């Protein structure tokens, strides 16, 4: 009887350790930071893309988290004479499946939204007049894996998945709008995303 009791305690401890990061009531903090610079032949300066979107999530049930990211993106393309700065809000829901004590698979559904300003850029890379505004709304379903070297740190590797995006640009002078809808699968395993989440 004593051996059976000890075995049950050991199994419970292992299960608790495996789910400690993603159990109900836990909070996760993280986000993503991106920077890219591309020099297009013929352009005087490089195109620059920068983004920072911190996020916070709350586990409403074991292995189920909801949360949002709030941040900023900056895209300056001298090669196409345009610049866009945008405020980003990205609510998400995430579900984890434990593979072992330290590895978990997760699926995430996110609804990113960005509200920005378009400006002209001259050949020297100087920003000019406001051209209009931009609004984008999307939905992305993406898979990923999380590795937990400790109970409070998760290192994540994910790829883009199935997504939909709606983009609207409004001309400042005429008020005319251009709208673009796109839908597709973009699971590029050659360009994975690496992130870190802190669990409390």
mmCIF file of C-alpha atoms in Angstrom:
data_model
loop_
_atom_site.group_PDB
_atom_site.id
_atom_site.type_symbol
_atom_site.label_atom_id
_atom_site.label_comp_id
_atom_site.label_asym_id
_atom_site.label_seq_id
_atom_site.Cartn_x
_atom_site.Cartn_y
_atom_site.Cartn_z
ATOM 1 C CA UNK A 1 0.000 0.000 0.000
ATOM 2 C CA UNK A 2 2.864 2.342 0.858
ATOM 3 C CA UNK A 3 4.452 1.725 -2.573
ATOM 4 C CA UNK A 4 1.171 2.453 -4.342
ATOM 5 C CA UNK A 5 0.747 5.700 -2.396
ATOM 6 C CA UNK A 6 4.302 6.809 -3.188
ATOM 7 C CA UNK A 7 3.755 5.975 -6.857
ATOM 8 C CA UNK A 8 0.582 8.098 -6.961
ATOM 9 C CA UNK A 9 2.395 11.022 -5.301
ATOM 10 C CA UNK A 10 5.245 10.745 -7.823
ATOM 11 C CA UNK A 11 2.830 10.687 -10.784
ATOM 12 C CA UNK A 12 0.952 13.692 -9.367
ATOM 13 C CA UNK A 13 4.218 15.599 -8.916
ATOM 14 C CA UNK A 14 5.300 14.873 -12.491
ATOM 15 C CA UNK A 15 1.903 15.919 -13.842
ATOM 16 C CA UNK A 16 1.963 19.111 -11.783
ATOM 17 C CA UNK A 17 5.480 19.912 -12.990
ATOM 18 C CA UNK A 18 4.501 19.341 -16.609
ATOM 19 C CA UNK A 19 1.441 21.624 -16.367
ATOM 20 C CA UNK A 20 2.796 24.218 -13.913
ATOM 21 C CA UNK A 21 3.468 26.788 -16.631
ATOM 22 C CA UNK A 22 0.067 26.452 -18.310
ATOM 23 C CA UNK A 23 -2.316 25.794 -15.454
ATOM 24 C CA UNK A 24 -5.401 27.890 -14.727
ATOM 25 C CA UNK A 25 -4.664 31.266 -13.116
ATOM 26 C CA UNK A 26 -1.110 31.600 -14.485
ATOM 27 C CA UNK A 27 0.026 34.690 -16.417
ATOM 28 C CA UNK A 28 2.480 34.757 -19.310
ATOM 29 C CA UNK A 29 4.419 37.788 -20.527
ATOM 30 C CA UNK A 30 6.400 37.997 -23.738
ATOM 31 C CA UNK A 31 6.180 39.445 -27.190
ATOM 32 C CA UNK A 32 8.137 39.852 -30.358
ATOM 33 C CA UNK A 33 10.736 42.254 -31.623
ATOM 34 C CA UNK A 34 11.702 42.460 -35.278
ATOM 35 C CA UNK A 35 14.160 44.433 -37.384
ATOM 36 C CA UNK A 36 15.041 44.118 -41.047
ATOM 37 C CA UNK A 37 17.113 46.255 -43.395
ATOM 38 C CA UNK A 38 17.143 45.629 -47.160
ATOM 39 C CA UNK A 39 19.207 47.480 -49.762
ATOM 40 C CA UNK A 40 17.468 47.585 -53.130
ATOM 41 C CA UNK A 41 19.702 48.187 -56.158
ATOM 42 C CA UNK A 42 19.315 51.784 -57.361
ATOM 43 C CA UNK A 43 17.954 53.118 -54.058
ATOM 44 C CA UNK A 44 20.077 55.645 -52.167
ATOM 45 C CA UNK A 45 19.256 54.142 -48.759
ATOM 46 C CA UNK A 46 18.091 50.830 -47.358
ATOM 47 C CA UNK A 47 14.472 49.937 -46.683
ATOM 48 C CA UNK A 48 13.943 49.512 -42.936
ATOM 49 C CA UNK A 49 11.278 47.511 -41.083
ATOM 50 C CA UNK A 50 10.948 47.566 -37.295
ATOM 51 C CA UNK A 51 8.300 46.158 -34.973
ATOM 52 C CA UNK A 52 7.829 45.714 -31.240
ATOM 53 C CA UNK A 53 4.699 44.014 -29.904
ATOM 54 C CA UNK A 54 4.764 42.955 -26.217
ATOM 55 C CA UNK A 55 1.965 40.631 -25.116
ATOM 56 C CA UNK A 56 0.290 39.372 -21.976
ATOM 57 C CA UNK A 57 -1.850 36.265 -21.584
ATOM 58 C CA UNK A 58 -3.951 34.729 -18.820
ATOM 59 C CA UNK A 59 -4.747 31.019 -18.448
ATOM 60 C CA UNK A 60 -8.533 30.824 -18.091
ATOM 61 C CA UNK A 61 -8.279 27.028 -17.829
ATOM 62 C CA UNK A 62 -5.473 24.467 -17.799
ATOM 63 C CA UNK A 63 -3.587 24.772 -21.117
ATOM 64 C CA UNK A 64 -5.940 27.506 -22.432
ATOM 65 C CA UNK A 65 -4.765 31.130 -22.522
ATOM 66 C CA UNK A 66 -6.279 34.324 -23.863
ATOM 67 C CA UNK A 67 -4.507 37.634 -24.146
ATOM 68 C CA UNK A 68 -3.427 40.473 -26.369
ATOM 69 C CA UNK A 69 -0.389 42.135 -27.818
ATOM 70 C CA UNK A 70 -0.080 45.920 -28.117
ATOM 71 C CA UNK A 71 2.736 47.570 -30.019
ATOM 72 C CA UNK A 72 4.159 49.569 -32.887
ATOM 73 C CA UNK A 73 5.428 48.919 -36.420
ATOM 74 C CA UNK A 74 7.565 51.124 -38.648
ATOM 75 C CA UNK A 75 8.182 50.429 -42.345
ATOM 76 C CA UNK A 76 10.217 52.883 -44.404
ATOM 77 C CA UNK A 77 10.709 51.858 -48.040
ATOM 78 C CA UNK A 78 12.951 54.284 -49.911
ATOM 79 C CA UNK A 79 12.770 51.945 -52.921
ATOM 80 C CA UNK A 80 9.011 52.522 -53.267
ATOM 81 C CA UNK A 81 8.920 56.078 -51.802
ATOM 82 C CA UNK A 82 6.564 55.191 -48.932
ATOM 83 C CA UNK A 83 6.594 55.043 -45.158
ATOM 84 C CA UNK A 84 4.041 53.515 -42.800
ATOM 85 C CA UNK A 85 3.875 53.799 -39.018
ATOM 86 C CA UNK A 86 1.132 51.890 -37.207
ATOM 87 C CA UNK A 87 -0.310 51.157 -33.793
ATOM 88 C CA UNK A 88 -0.906 47.417 -33.424
ATOM 89 C CA UNK A 89 -3.401 45.474 -31.286
ATOM 90 C CA UNK A 90 -3.360 41.672 -31.554
ATOM 91 C CA UNK A 91 -5.759 39.691 -29.325
ATOM 92 C CA UNK A 92 -5.124 35.935 -29.281
ATOM 93 C CA UNK A 93 -6.225 32.603 -27.904
ATOM 94 C CA UNK A 94 -3.828 29.706 -27.377
ATOM 95 C CA UNK A 95 -4.188 26.001 -26.566
ATOM 96 C CA UNK A 96 -1.307 23.833 -25.314
ATOM 97 C CA UNK A 97 -0.831 20.064 -25.540
ATOM 98 C CA UNK A 98 1.865 18.543 -23.309
ATOM 99 C CA UNK A 99 4.347 16.299 -25.101
ATOM 100 C CA UNK A 100 6.676 15.779 -22.120
ATOM 101 C CA UNK A 101 7.703 17.534 -18.904
ATOM 102 C CA UNK A 102 9.557 20.231 -20.845
ATOM 103 C CA UNK A 103 7.976 20.273 -24.330
ATOM 104 C CA UNK A 104 4.524 21.435 -25.381
ATOM 105 C CA UNK A 105 2.817 21.872 -28.726
ATOM 106 C CA UNK A 106 0.487 24.858 -29.088
ATOM 107 C CA UNK A 107 -1.944 26.275 -31.583
ATOM 108 C CA UNK A 108 -2.698 29.987 -31.606
ATOM 109 C CA UNK A 109 -5.524 31.969 -33.152
ATOM 110 C CA UNK A 110 -4.728 35.684 -33.381
ATOM 111 C CA UNK A 111 -6.671 38.656 -34.740
ATOM 112 C CA UNK A 112 -4.031 41.313 -35.504
ATOM 113 C CA UNK A 113 -5.193 44.864 -36.210
ATOM 114 C CA UNK A 114 -3.045 47.818 -37.273
ATOM 115 C CA UNK A 115 -3.993 51.469 -37.652
ATOM 116 C CA UNK A 116 -1.370 53.558 -39.399
ATOM 117 C CA UNK A 117 -0.288 56.617 -41.313
ATOM 118 C CA UNK A 118 1.241 56.602 -44.804
ATOM 119 C CA UNK A 119 3.806 59.251 -45.727
ATOM 120 C CA UNK A 120 5.874 60.062 -48.799
ATOM 121 C CA UNK A 121 9.614 59.365 -48.846
ATOM 122 C CA UNK A 122 11.957 61.170 -51.269
ATOM 123 C CA UNK A 123 14.956 59.695 -53.084
ATOM 124 C CA UNK A 124 17.293 60.759 -50.247
ATOM 125 C CA UNK A 125 15.229 58.868 -47.695
ATOM 126 C CA UNK A 126 13.684 61.973 -46.106
ATOM 127 C CA UNK A 127 10.074 61.688 -44.927
ATOM 128 C CA UNK A 128 7.623 64.130 -46.476
ATOM 129 C CA UNK A 129 3.916 64.868 -46.506
ATOM 130 C CA UNK A 130 1.170 62.594 -45.199
ATOM 131 C CA UNK A 131 -0.375 60.574 -48.024
ATOM 132 C CA UNK A 132 -3.198 58.963 -46.077
ATOM 133 C CA UNK A 133 -4.092 56.337 -43.514
ATOM 134 C CA UNK A 134 -4.059 52.562 -43.428
ATOM 135 C CA UNK A 135 -6.174 49.992 -41.610
ATOM 136 C CA UNK A 136 -5.505 46.279 -41.568
ATOM 137 C CA UNK A 137 -7.405 43.479 -39.858
ATOM 138 C CA UNK A 138 -6.526 39.819 -40.056
ATOM 139 C CA UNK A 139 -6.925 36.371 -38.570
ATOM 140 C CA UNK A 140 -4.085 33.867 -38.246
ATOM 141 C CA UNK A 141 -4.055 30.263 -37.091
ATOM 142 C CA UNK A 142 -0.501 29.122 -36.386
ATOM 143 C CA UNK A 143 1.241 26.128 -34.752
ATOM 144 C CA UNK A 144 4.305 26.151 -32.520
ATOM 145 C CA UNK A 145 6.417 24.323 -29.950
ATOM 146 C CA UNK A 146 7.471 25.549 -26.520
ATOM 147 C CA UNK A 147 10.506 24.335 -24.562
ATOM 148 C CA UNK A 148 10.627 25.000 -20.813
ATOM 149 C CA UNK A 149 14.191 24.960 -19.437
ATOM 150 C CA UNK A 150 12.679 26.203 -16.135
ATOM 151 C CA UNK A 151 9.129 26.472 -14.773
ATOM 152 C CA UNK A 152 9.006 30.207 -15.494
ATOM 153 C CA UNK A 153 10.616 30.465 -18.940
ATOM 154 C CA UNK A 154 9.268 29.134 -22.239
ATOM 155 C CA UNK A 155 11.316 29.299 -25.428
ATOM 156 C CA UNK A 156 8.999 29.142 -28.429
ATOM 157 C CA UNK A 157 9.436 28.238 -32.063
ATOM 158 C CA UNK A 158 6.496 28.827 -34.401
ATOM 159 C CA UNK A 159 5.689 29.289 -38.084
ATOM 160 C CA UNK A 160 3.026 31.277 -39.886
ATOM 161 C CA UNK A 161 -0.044 29.231 -40.650
ATOM 162 C CA UNK A 162 -3.412 29.769 -42.240
ATOM 163 C CA UNK A 163 -4.292 33.433 -42.491
ATOM 164 C CA UNK A 164 -6.670 36.081 -43.772
ATOM 165 C CA UNK A 165 -5.904 39.786 -44.099
ATOM 166 C CA UNK A 166 -7.895 42.861 -45.078
ATOM 167 C CA UNK A 167 -5.983 46.060 -45.902
ATOM 168 C CA UNK A 168 -7.514 49.453 -46.606
ATOM 169 C CA UNK A 169 -5.585 52.564 -47.621
ATOM 170 C CA UNK A 170 -7.320 55.945 -47.658
ATOM 171 C CA UNK A 171 -5.927 58.830 -49.730
ATOM 172 C CA UNK A 172 -5.509 62.017 -47.685
ATOM 173 C CA UNK A 173 -6.428 64.415 -50.514
ATOM 174 C CA UNK A 174 -9.208 62.649 -52.388
ATOM 175 C CA UNK A 175 -10.632 60.372 -49.698
ATOM 176 C CA UNK A 176 -10.486 57.491 -52.172
ATOM 177 C CA UNK A 177 -9.992 54.038 -50.652
ATOM 178 C CA UNK A 178 -8.148 51.024 -51.992
ATOM 179 C CA UNK A 179 -9.021 47.659 -50.443
ATOM 180 C CA UNK A 180 -7.127 44.380 -50.596
ATOM 181 C CA UNK A 181 -8.271 40.977 -49.284
ATOM 182 C CA UNK A 182 -5.873 38.056 -49.040
ATOM 183 C CA UNK A 183 -6.208 34.495 -47.777
ATOM 184 C CA UNK A 184 -3.734 31.655 -47.768
ATOM 185 C CA UNK A 185 -1.339 29.247 -46.100
ATOM 186 C CA UNK A 186 2.095 30.665 -45.300
ATOM 187 C CA UNK A 187 3.789 27.928 -43.259
ATOM 188 C CA UNK A 188 7.363 28.793 -44.226
ATOM 189 C CA UNK A 189 9.580 26.448 -42.214
ATOM 190 C CA UNK A 190 12.641 28.310 -43.502
ATOM 191 C CA UNK A 191 11.552 31.480 -41.673
ATOM 192 C CA UNK A 192 10.403 30.375 -38.204
ATOM 193 C CA UNK A 193 9.692 32.806 -35.372
ATOM 194 C CA UNK A 194 11.621 32.476 -32.145
ATOM 195 C CA UNK A 195 10.235 33.945 -28.928
ATOM 196 C CA UNK A 196 10.404 33.836 -25.153
ATOM 197 C CA UNK A 197 7.466 33.829 -22.738
ATOM 198 C CA UNK A 198 7.741 34.329 -18.965
ATOM 199 C CA UNK A 199 5.183 32.442 -16.830
ATOM 200 C CA UNK A 200 4.064 33.617 -13.397
#
